[in-house]
Amino acid sequence: MLSFFWLRCLLKMVKENIVVPEEILSFCCNGLQGSTSPLRAQEPGEWEEVPGAMASPSPACNPTEVQMSQLVLPCHTNHRGELSTGQLLKWIDTTACLSAERHAGCPCVTASMDDIYFEHTISVGQVVNIKAKVNRAFNSSMEVGIQVSYEDLCSGKHCSICKAYATFVAQGPSGSKVKLKPLTPQTEEEKIEYSIAAERRRMRLVHKDTLKDLLSRSPCETGTLETRVGSAAVPAEKTRVESVELVLPPHANHQGNTFGGQIMAWMENVATIAASRLCHAHPTLRAIEMFHFRGPSQVGDRLVLKAIVNNAFKNSMEVGVCAEAYGQEMSISRRHINSAFMTFVVLDQEGRPCTLPMVAPEPGDGERRYREASARKKIRLDRKYVVSCKQTEVPLSVPWDQSNKVYLSYNNVSALKTLVAKANWALASEKGKVRMYTLEEDKFLSFRIEMSVHIAAGQAFSLLSDLRRRHEWDRHYASAELVQQVDDDDMIYHVVSQKLSSENKPQDFVILASRRKPCSKGDPYVVAFRSVTLPTHPASAGFTRGETLCSGFCIWPESEETSKVAYYNQATPGYLNYVTTNVAGLSSDFCATFKACEKFLLKNKEDLIVRL
């Protein structure tokens, strides 16, 4: 009761702009830190769902789920009375680590963090709610999903702040890796996150290659700097910051390793100083680029943190920051702990982004960082546009190029996996071994047709992933030409359909086909299709350009010689009128096509074995 009394006093003082006595502030900051606790079973009528708030706990909650609630006090904020992003990163890392350790049953360390986009700032007196749970466990690493929102205690308003994904590694005695037990998802949401976690892992592994590939294809952009009215270029050297921190026991976990969140907080601090030196204002952190921890640091280490503005665009700037560690004052060699890239903006009184000064890069490495920042901006925008948007917000045909190929492939496969994991599929018809299901959802009507086929899953995967052979069993296809082999797993085809459009012209499609083999036991083989646009294949007068939103195959092994083949198709809004008046005919058409698919698989599996 005493603590609650002081808490009420502090909130009243903050609201009435009364200077808070140092004794009270110290007591509240040190003694009233937020709680971290697992969810308990919900009693009937106990919780009321509020739009934008964190999901209410349920009796069948994820055993790895951890929630943290923190009251934002003056000691947590910056000069504007807003929660320091560094403090928020510490809370995020702590919550995610506790979730990872709950699943692993042993200490865990932060390995990486995906992009984080901060949608809003949080003010003093508001409550930060953080929820973390393990989405999927691999061999010795696991992905933890984190949701952050804030709550205004006075108005009852809830608002989302960010969503993040972190990778943690379980560590045994002496830092040895620990093999993790598998995670079994229960709810529809958990099944979707579990399935897509494998795609996010794949995207992390190729992130660096994407940047290198884009830089190799981009011309040097530092020859001439852009001009802005009333703005002179600021030498990047003037924004350079270097600071040192001594790792003390409060900064480390029970193993003596520095908390990843603490390192991120220190990095955010020096990055903010570098950004301020460019704009001579107080910047706001908007995004943190995906980054990896390269090694641990321990209690007693000295961490050297360096930051510099790499590039300034019209309304945003990228700050590069790195952390290095050394053990003793006289030590010469330093260990590279982490590097990160943070995007800042400067907001006016109405919350609108201000125009920033230009940056003049240093010769050599500075010019390289300048060009890389431009490439990262393009990749970041592509990734945010393609990966972060809801399905209804992304156009059917997204332009394909080298900078977004990884993220279009991710979006292609994850959209199909999301559709597969949906609940409430309803059996529409069953003819022999062929079963057809439908799913009505918002503006979309989806179909699933499945049957068991006497063929190994790997063989069916090889045959069905080649669109050039689709016309052999699907009478709707006239031809399919491979126009670009992106890599071993992604191909782009120009497909011509037999069906005539309302303009009495054949339809054509430009389709990205993405293949995935199982990531672990129980996963299906996946072949996903979606429309893209290519400059080399624009719409022509002889065809009506069609589009496919989400379709593809999932193939599950049932035995060494038998597999379940399922085809999914999410109908676009323009297709719904036809569907609703032709359900019976459509069902018969689907079943006939799938029967032809089975004959094609059985006929060609022996030839495939001989070729392999």
XYZ file of C-alpha atoms in Angstrom:
612
model
C 0.000 0.000 0.000
C 2.886 2.371 0.763
C 4.312 1.884 -2.738
C 0.941 2.515 -4.342
C 0.559 5.729 -2.300
C 3.885 7.085 -3.558
C 3.001 6.087 -7.100
C -0.241 8.105 -6.994
C 1.588 11.100 -5.546
C 4.196 10.982 -8.310
C 1.598 10.812 -11.091
C -0.268 13.784 -9.615
C 2.951 15.802 -9.409
C 3.842 15.024 -13.043
C 0.393 16.041 -14.314
C 0.409 19.320 -12.380
C 3.989 20.183 -13.478
C 5.203 20.121 -9.874
C 8.926 19.590 -9.382
C 9.351 16.059 -8.064
C 11.607 15.811 -4.975
C 14.745 13.842 -5.663
C 14.069 11.421 -2.778
C 10.651 10.507 -4.154
C 11.938 10.225 -7.727
C 14.804 7.955 -6.658
C 12.485 5.793 -4.587
C 9.960 5.405 -7.403
C 12.542 4.737 -10.118
C 14.403 2.130 -8.062
C 11.582 0.635 -6.053
C 8.623 0.665 -8.394
C 10.047 -0.990 -11.485
C 7.529 -2.807 -13.637
C 6.617 -6.414 -13.180
C 7.355 -9.320 -15.463
C 5.033 -12.250 -15.016
C 3.385 -15.070 -16.946
C -0.260 -14.953 -17.876
C -2.788 -16.669 -15.673
C -6.063 -18.250 -16.711
C -8.809 -15.760 -17.499
C -11.859 -15.724 -15.283
C -15.234 -15.192 -16.988
C -15.863 -11.476 -17.373
C -12.481 -10.546 -15.915
C -10.943 -9.018 -19.044
C -12.519 -6.775 -21.634
C -10.867 -6.570 -25.045
C -9.851 -3.043 -26.038
C -9.024 -2.328 -29.710
C -5.269 -1.878 -30.078
C -4.510 -3.367 -26.674
C -2.516 -6.498 -26.052
C -4.495 -9.680 -26.496
C -6.317 -10.839 -23.389
C -4.930 -13.949 -21.762
C -6.773 -17.193 -22.261
C -6.789 -20.522 -20.441
C -4.797 -22.153 -23.271
C -2.044 -19.530 -23.418
C 1.367 -20.228 -24.868
C 3.611 -21.556 -22.051
C 6.480 -19.400 -23.338
C 4.453 -16.187 -23.200
C 5.773 -13.442 -20.931
C 4.297 -10.021 -20.293
C 6.005 -6.950 -18.884
C 4.259 -3.737 -17.863
C 6.329 -0.654 -17.056
C 5.157 2.742 -15.851
C 7.119 5.465 -17.665
C 8.717 7.665 -14.987
C 10.720 10.860 -15.440
C 13.995 8.952 -15.010
C 13.103 6.908 -18.130
C 12.486 9.882 -20.428
C 14.374 12.371 -22.555
C 14.156 16.158 -22.462
C 10.741 16.079 -24.170
C 9.206 13.869 -21.489
C 9.105 10.907 -23.940
C 10.325 7.424 -23.156
C 13.951 6.961 -24.216
C 14.180 4.443 -27.047
C 17.245 2.953 -25.396
C 15.234 2.226 -22.251
C 12.476 0.663 -24.351
C 15.033 -1.557 -26.108
C 16.280 -2.794 -22.721
C 12.757 -3.730 -21.665
C 12.080 -5.430 -25.017
C 15.274 -7.483 -24.777
C 14.612 -8.489 -21.171
C 11.057 -9.656 -21.898
C 12.130 -11.593 -24.996
C 15.036 -13.208 -23.139
C 12.757 -14.413 -20.324
C 10.419 -15.946 -22.904
C 13.331 -17.699 -24.643
C 14.703 -19.019 -21.356
C 11.277 -20.294 -20.356
C 11.275 -22.523 -23.450
C 14.958 -23.476 -23.365
C 15.140 -24.095 -19.619
C 18.635 -22.595 -19.580
C 20.336 -19.205 -20.065
C 19.904 -17.567 -23.483
C 21.707 -14.718 -25.248
C 20.485 -12.308 -27.934
C 21.812 -13.292 -31.362
C 19.995 -10.821 -33.611
C 17.085 -8.425 -33.907
C 15.023 -7.820 -37.033
C 13.981 -4.376 -38.252
C 12.036 -2.343 -35.703
C 9.762 0.514 -36.809
C 8.582 2.788 -34.009
C 5.107 4.100 -34.818
C 4.559 6.404 -31.830
C 6.373 7.957 -28.905
C 5.417 7.232 -25.278
C 5.015 9.966 -22.689
C 5.784 10.061 -18.980
C 2.930 8.670 -16.888
C 1.852 6.162 -19.553
C 2.296 2.410 -19.258
C 4.341 0.298 -21.674
C 2.957 -3.209 -22.229
C 5.314 -5.756 -23.779
C 4.329 -9.275 -24.736
C 6.852 -11.861 -25.957
C 6.550 -15.520 -26.884
C 8.618 -18.060 -28.773
C 7.318 -18.500 -32.327
C 9.553 -21.397 -33.322
C 12.566 -23.307 -32.041
C 15.232 -24.520 -34.452
C 18.321 -26.519 -33.433
C 19.953 -24.229 -30.864
C 18.260 -20.933 -31.753
C 14.696 -19.722 -31.515
C 12.657 -16.826 -32.827
C 10.809 -14.726 -30.258
C 7.972 -12.452 -31.373
C 7.494 -9.221 -29.421
C 4.531 -6.860 -29.394
C 4.786 -3.438 -27.733
C 1.894 -1.099 -26.970
C 1.254 1.770 -24.612
C -1.663 2.450 -22.315
C -2.872 5.830 -21.088
C -4.123 5.267 -17.558
C -6.303 8.377 -17.559
C -8.137 7.928 -20.867
C -7.871 4.143 -21.138
C -6.460 4.498 -24.649
C -4.254 1.729 -26.050
C -1.962 2.107 -29.052
C 0.539 -0.140 -30.820
C 4.173 1.010 -30.718
C 6.078 -1.664 -32.624
C 6.382 -5.324 -33.445
C 9.759 -7.024 -33.373
C 11.376 -10.415 -33.908
C 14.497 -11.430 -32.011
C 16.661 -14.526 -32.303
C 18.068 -16.069 -29.131
C 20.613 -18.841 -28.697
C 20.446 -21.245 -25.772
C 23.737 -21.731 -23.928
C 24.830 -24.562 -21.707
C 27.796 -24.788 -19.355
C 30.921 -22.949 -20.575
C 28.920 -21.360 -23.391
C 28.200 -24.606 -25.241
C 25.138 -24.713 -27.497
C 22.021 -26.540 -26.332
C 19.699 -28.500 -28.618
C 16.205 -27.126 -28.167
C 13.005 -29.098 -27.858
C 10.495 -28.477 -30.665
C 7.593 -26.086 -30.146
C 4.043 -27.158 -30.957
C 1.782 -24.259 -31.964
C -1.812 -24.424 -30.782
C -3.835 -21.441 -32.020
C -4.275 -20.230 -35.599
C -2.067 -17.209 -34.897
C 0.675 -19.397 -33.433
C 0.540 -21.761 -36.405
C 0.935 -18.841 -38.804
C 3.893 -17.393 -36.878
C 5.454 -20.862 -36.570
C 5.208 -21.465 -40.307
C 6.472 -18.039 -41.385
C 9.344 -18.088 -38.859
C 11.237 -20.383 -41.225
C 10.880 -17.759 -43.991
C 12.083 -14.964 -41.740
C 15.099 -17.077 -40.789
C 15.902 -17.587 -44.462
C 15.585 -13.835 -45.087
C 18.033 -13.048 -42.256
C 20.642 -15.392 -43.699
C 20.620 -13.681 -47.111
C 20.313 -10.091 -45.838
C 23.989 -9.226 -46.370
C 24.054 -10.801 -49.818
C 21.088 -8.627 -50.838
C 23.002 -5.456 -49.960
C 26.165 -6.600 -51.745
C 24.186 -7.526 -54.846
C 22.429 -4.160 -54.970
C 25.694 -2.230 -54.500
C 27.368 -4.182 -57.293
C 24.545 -3.193 -59.668
C 24.266 0.459 -58.576
C 26.421 3.244 -60.007
C 28.573 5.337 -57.702
C 26.354 8.094 -56.307
C 28.914 10.210 -54.467
C 30.261 12.099 -57.451
C 27.701 14.896 -57.122
C 25.706 15.684 -54.015
C 22.094 16.713 -54.330
C 21.298 20.353 -53.659
C 18.700 21.638 -51.226
C 17.536 25.209 -50.966
C 19.158 27.033 -48.051
C 21.267 24.060 -47.021
C 25.015 23.532 -47.160
C 26.612 20.105 -46.866
C 27.843 19.252 -43.368
C 31.097 17.261 -43.239
C 30.301 13.826 -41.858
C 33.374 14.076 -39.630
C 31.598 16.733 -37.530
C 28.938 14.196 -36.529
C 31.403 11.583 -35.278
C 30.892 10.398 -31.677
C 32.990 8.052 -29.535
C 32.131 7.012 -26.000
C 33.239 4.308 -23.582
C 31.201 2.334 -21.049
C 32.400 0.034 -18.277
C 30.299 -3.131 -18.005
C 29.220 -3.512 -14.376
C 27.219 -6.334 -12.731
C 23.851 -4.499 -13.123
C 24.475 -4.458 -16.907
C 24.888 -8.249 -17.149
C 22.818 -11.402 -16.808
C 23.343 -14.296 -14.408
C 26.141 -15.620 -16.635
C 28.047 -12.357 -16.527
C 27.340 -11.549 -20.200
C 26.218 -8.007 -21.010
C 22.508 -7.745 -21.744
C 21.891 -7.269 -25.457
C 19.309 -4.625 -24.587
C 21.879 -2.691 -22.556
C 24.289 -2.647 -25.493
C 21.467 -1.498 -27.789
C 20.618 1.297 -25.330
C 24.223 2.542 -25.262
C 24.354 2.390 -29.063
C 21.120 4.366 -29.348
C 22.574 7.037 -27.056
C 25.671 7.736 -29.168
C 23.632 7.490 -32.397
C 21.263 10.164 -31.084
C 24.208 12.457 -30.299
C 25.613 11.992 -33.829
C 22.215 12.767 -35.372
C 21.867 15.881 -33.180
C 25.221 17.205 -34.357
C 23.987 17.160 -37.940
C 20.593 18.803 -37.451
C 21.299 20.887 -34.308
C 17.955 19.685 -32.975
C 16.537 16.806 -30.975
C 15.985 13.875 -33.379
C 13.477 11.049 -33.030
C 14.466 7.429 -33.727
C 12.112 5.939 -36.294
C 13.694 2.607 -37.251
C 16.536 0.228 -36.430
C 17.976 -1.920 -39.192
C 18.239 -5.684 -38.769
C 21.475 -6.481 -36.903
C 23.443 -9.373 -35.400
C 25.524 -9.696 -32.249
C 28.905 -11.019 -33.320
C 30.163 -11.991 -29.871
C 29.559 -11.551 -26.150
C 31.000 -9.055 -23.686
C 31.371 -9.646 -19.962
C 31.411 -7.783 -16.676
C 34.656 -5.793 -16.505
C 34.856 -5.204 -20.254
C 35.174 -1.703 -21.640
C 32.760 -1.064 -24.506
C 33.804 1.538 -27.052
C 30.803 2.924 -28.932
C 31.289 4.869 -32.169
C 28.670 6.620 -34.284
C 28.612 8.798 -37.411
C 25.947 10.024 -39.828
C 26.391 7.965 -42.994
C 23.891 9.798 -45.189
C 21.145 12.387 -44.854
C 18.119 12.237 -47.108
C 15.458 14.914 -47.403
C 13.531 14.029 -44.245
C 15.596 11.287 -42.610
C 19.182 10.361 -41.856
C 21.009 7.100 -41.304
C 23.453 6.845 -38.413
C 25.925 3.979 -38.320
C 27.015 2.832 -34.877
C 29.311 0.045 -33.727
C 30.326 -1.451 -30.388
C 33.772 -2.896 -29.642
C 35.010 -4.471 -26.413
C 38.357 -4.897 -24.741
C 39.239 -6.432 -21.410
C 41.887 -4.176 -19.894
C 42.897 -0.551 -20.183
C 46.190 -1.392 -21.887
C 44.667 -3.892 -24.288
C 45.340 -3.115 -27.963
C 43.048 -5.603 -29.720
C 39.311 -4.998 -29.618
C 36.460 -7.425 -30.218
C 33.695 -6.353 -32.579
C 30.439 -6.857 -30.671
C 27.797 -5.311 -32.879
C 27.046 -2.861 -35.681
C 23.696 -1.231 -36.315
C 22.092 1.360 -38.566
C 19.465 3.683 -37.119
C 17.123 6.021 -38.973
C 16.273 9.370 -37.358
C 13.875 12.165 -38.235
C 13.402 15.664 -36.828
C 9.787 16.645 -36.161
C 8.317 20.133 -35.943
C 5.690 21.183 -33.419
C 2.921 19.648 -35.544
C 4.795 16.336 -35.755
C 5.796 16.774 -39.405
C 9.301 15.770 -40.547
C 11.688 18.664 -41.189
C 14.079 18.994 -44.125
C 17.589 17.979 -43.072
C 20.995 19.340 -44.067
C 23.072 17.346 -46.536
C 26.119 15.319 -45.549
C 29.500 15.506 -47.254
C 31.031 12.028 -46.826
C 34.660 11.474 -45.972
C 36.831 10.135 -48.790
C 37.310 6.377 -48.856
C 35.286 4.580 -46.194
C 32.964 7.552 -45.819
C 31.968 7.379 -49.481
C 31.427 3.643 -49.159
C 29.157 4.161 -46.134
C 27.337 6.935 -48.020
C 26.525 4.616 -50.949
C 25.608 1.718 -48.666
C 23.191 3.953 -46.757
C 21.373 4.757 -50.016
C 21.187 1.055 -50.850
C 19.957 0.200 -47.363
C 17.250 2.841 -47.620
C 15.919 1.282 -50.813
C 16.066 -2.201 -49.306
C 14.437 -0.973 -46.093
C 11.575 0.689 -47.963
C 11.074 -2.390 -50.143
C 11.119 -4.660 -47.122
C 8.706 -2.477 -45.140
C 6.399 -2.142 -48.152
C 6.350 -5.794 -49.141
C 6.841 -7.578 -45.812
C 5.203 -5.319 -43.236
C 2.038 -4.341 -45.131
C -1.157 -6.253 -44.694
C -2.125 -8.388 -47.648
C -4.957 -6.043 -48.621
C -2.521 -3.097 -48.738
C -0.108 -4.621 -51.246
C -1.035 -4.398 -54.960
C -1.541 -7.692 -56.717
C 1.405 -7.168 -59.052
C 4.431 -5.687 -57.289
C 7.359 -4.570 -59.481
C 10.196 -7.074 -59.239
C 13.852 -6.024 -59.155
C 17.119 -7.082 -57.554
C 16.610 -4.966 -54.434
C 13.306 -6.532 -53.421
C 13.642 -10.071 -54.781
C 14.278 -11.573 -51.333
C 11.282 -9.833 -49.799
C 8.908 -10.616 -52.674
C 9.914 -14.259 -52.343
C 9.288 -14.033 -48.588
C 5.909 -12.388 -49.144
C 4.976 -14.989 -51.747
C 5.686 -17.979 -49.502
C 4.464 -16.424 -46.255
C 1.127 -15.439 -47.848
C 0.556 -19.059 -48.869
C 1.656 -20.386 -45.466
C -0.700 -17.935 -43.773
C -3.557 -19.189 -45.928
C -2.667 -22.810 -45.124
C -2.698 -22.161 -41.365
C -6.143 -20.534 -41.400
C -8.910 -22.170 -39.414
C -12.590 -22.449 -40.410
C -12.063 -24.187 -43.737
C -15.439 -25.688 -44.703
C -15.821 -28.875 -46.750
C -17.695 -27.882 -49.928
C -17.612 -31.153 -51.884
C -15.988 -34.581 -51.942
C -15.696 -36.683 -55.078
C -13.780 -39.889 -54.658
C -10.391 -39.028 -53.174
C -10.649 -35.324 -54.028
C -11.916 -32.972 -51.318
C -12.661 -29.301 -51.894
C -12.794 -26.760 -49.034
C -13.715 -23.073 -49.040
C -12.864 -20.213 -46.702
C -14.805 -16.940 -46.714
C -12.878 -14.041 -45.208
C -13.458 -10.308 -45.670
C -13.271 -9.602 -49.424
C -11.599 -12.906 -50.290
C -12.901 -16.372 -51.026
C -10.247 -19.087 -50.863
C -10.244 -22.659 -52.109
C -8.346 -25.732 -51.011
C -8.361 -28.929 -53.061
C -6.507 -31.945 -51.693
C -6.023 -35.627 -52.258
C -3.588 -38.412 -51.412
C -1.352 -39.518 -54.280
C 0.871 -42.588 -54.515
C 4.058 -40.613 -55.088
C 6.909 -39.481 -52.850
C 6.530 -35.871 -51.662
C 9.899 -34.844 -53.128
C 8.924 -36.179 -56.544
C 5.586 -34.378 -56.525
C 7.404 -31.200 -55.461
C 9.792 -31.388 -58.424
C 7.020 -32.000 -60.951
C 4.540 -29.400 -59.699
C 7.072 -26.603 -59.209
C 7.879 -26.456 -62.940
C 5.186 -24.304 -64.511
C 6.433 -25.214 -67.996
C 4.738 -28.597 -67.546
C 1.498 -27.259 -66.072
C -0.308 -27.405 -69.443
C 0.170 -31.189 -69.457
C -2.501 -31.568 -66.776
C -4.216 -28.186 -66.377
C -6.416 -27.394 -69.386
C -6.579 -23.713 -68.328
C -2.878 -23.278 -69.198
C -1.837 -22.853 -72.822
C 1.885 -22.290 -72.195
C 4.397 -21.105 -69.618
C 7.772 -19.635 -70.539
C 10.616 -19.284 -68.031
C 11.711 -15.656 -68.438
C 14.063 -15.330 -65.445
C 15.805 -17.852 -63.195
C 16.219 -15.702 -60.072
C 17.979 -18.422 -58.052
C 17.564 -22.097 -57.238
C 14.292 -21.455 -55.404
C 12.656 -18.634 -57.349
C 11.649 -18.398 -61.006
C 9.567 -15.918 -63.024
C 7.279 -17.253 -65.757
C 5.163 -15.693 -68.488
C 1.976 -17.746 -68.534
C -0.692 -17.731 -71.261
C -4.149 -19.018 -70.368
C -6.590 -20.871 -72.575
C -9.473 -18.921 -71.088
C -10.679 -15.838 -72.978
C -11.339 -12.629 -71.101
C -14.436 -10.411 -71.394
C -12.534 -8.606 -74.165
C -12.433 -11.885 -76.112
C -8.656 -12.049 -75.796
C -6.522 -14.701 -74.095
C -5.247 -13.839 -70.630
C -1.575 -13.745 -69.741
C 0.210 -13.553 -66.387
C 3.701 -12.796 -65.123
C 4.118 -15.115 -62.142
C 6.805 -15.492 -59.499
C 7.113 -19.137 -58.446
C 8.882 -19.693 -55.104
C 9.861 -23.192 -53.955
C 10.695 -24.298 -50.421
C 11.777 -27.665 -49.113
C 10.807 -28.584 -45.524
C 12.747 -26.711 -42.852
C 12.163 -29.460 -40.287
C 10.139 -32.624 -39.810
C 6.426 -32.002 -40.215
C 6.841 -29.062 -42.594
C 5.399 -29.406 -46.099
C 7.065 -28.860 -49.441
C 5.807 -25.494 -50.683
C 5.372 -24.041 -54.174
C 3.901 -20.518 -54.045
C 2.685 -18.330 -56.922
C 1.956 -14.598 -57.115
C 1.833 -11.936 -59.815
C 4.711 -9.515 -60.357
C 5.524 -6.954 -63.010
C 8.648 -7.030 -65.177
C 9.859 -4.176 -67.425
C 10.810 -6.770 -70.028
C 7.253 -8.148 -70.162
C 4.728 -5.286 -70.081
C 1.052 -5.827 -70.842
C 0.496 -6.169 -74.612
C -2.483 -5.431 -76.839
C -2.886 -9.074 -77.813
C -3.615 -10.247 -74.264
C -5.617 -9.220 -71.221
C -3.157 -9.066 -68.336
C -4.427 -11.159 -65.419
C -3.237 -11.257 -61.833
C -3.081 -13.900 -59.144
C -3.064 -12.857 -55.514
C -2.014 -16.018 -53.698
C -1.977 -19.616 -54.878
C 0.221 -22.672 -54.771
C 0.826 -26.218 -53.583
C 1.646 -27.721 -50.200
C 2.803 -31.324 -50.192
C 3.006 -33.377 -46.977
C 4.714 -36.790 -46.872
C 2.336 -39.461 -45.571
C 4.793 -42.311 -46.096
C 7.880 -42.934 -48.200
C 5.711 -43.531 -51.274
C 2.545 -41.546 -50.535
C 1.910 -37.853 -50.055
C -0.978 -35.474 -49.520
C -1.089 -32.841 -52.263
C -3.107 -29.700 -51.582
C -3.678 -26.771 -53.937
C -4.686 -23.361 -52.557
C -6.098 -20.386 -54.416
C -7.214 -17.070 -52.956
C -9.717 -15.485 -55.336
C -9.424 -11.780 -56.064
C -12.483 -9.525 -55.544
C -13.225 -9.386 -59.282
C -13.546 -13.177 -59.342
C -16.156 -13.430 -56.586
C -19.230 -12.694 -58.702
C -18.363 -15.586 -60.995
C -17.698 -17.905 -58.072
C -20.921 -17.223 -56.172
C -23.059 -18.127 -59.198
C -21.012 -21.142 -60.315
C -20.046 -22.999 -57.143
C -21.291 -26.363 -58.362
C -19.622 -26.055 -61.761
C -16.469 -24.714 -60.199
C -16.283 -27.652 -57.811
C -16.615 -30.114 -60.672
C -13.988 -28.234 -62.686
C -11.511 -28.210 -59.799
C -11.980 -31.916 -59.132
C -11.516 -32.829 -62.806
C -8.342 -30.757 -62.989
C -6.973 -32.326 -59.830
C -7.700 -35.817 -61.139
C -5.700 -34.903 -64.225
C -2.928 -33.688 -61.927
C -2.840 -37.076 -60.181
C -2.536 -38.896 -63.537
C 0.299 -36.539 -64.527
C 2.190 -37.238 -61.290
C 1.804 -41.007 -61.508
C 2.750 -41.049 -65.190
C 5.915 -39.015 -64.753
C 7.276 -40.176 -61.402
C 9.191 -43.086 -62.940
C 10.801 -40.823 -65.561
C 11.781 -38.442 -62.779
C 13.471 -41.245 -60.836
C 15.492 -42.216 -63.919
C 16.617 -38.585 -64.508
C 17.565 -38.138 -60.853
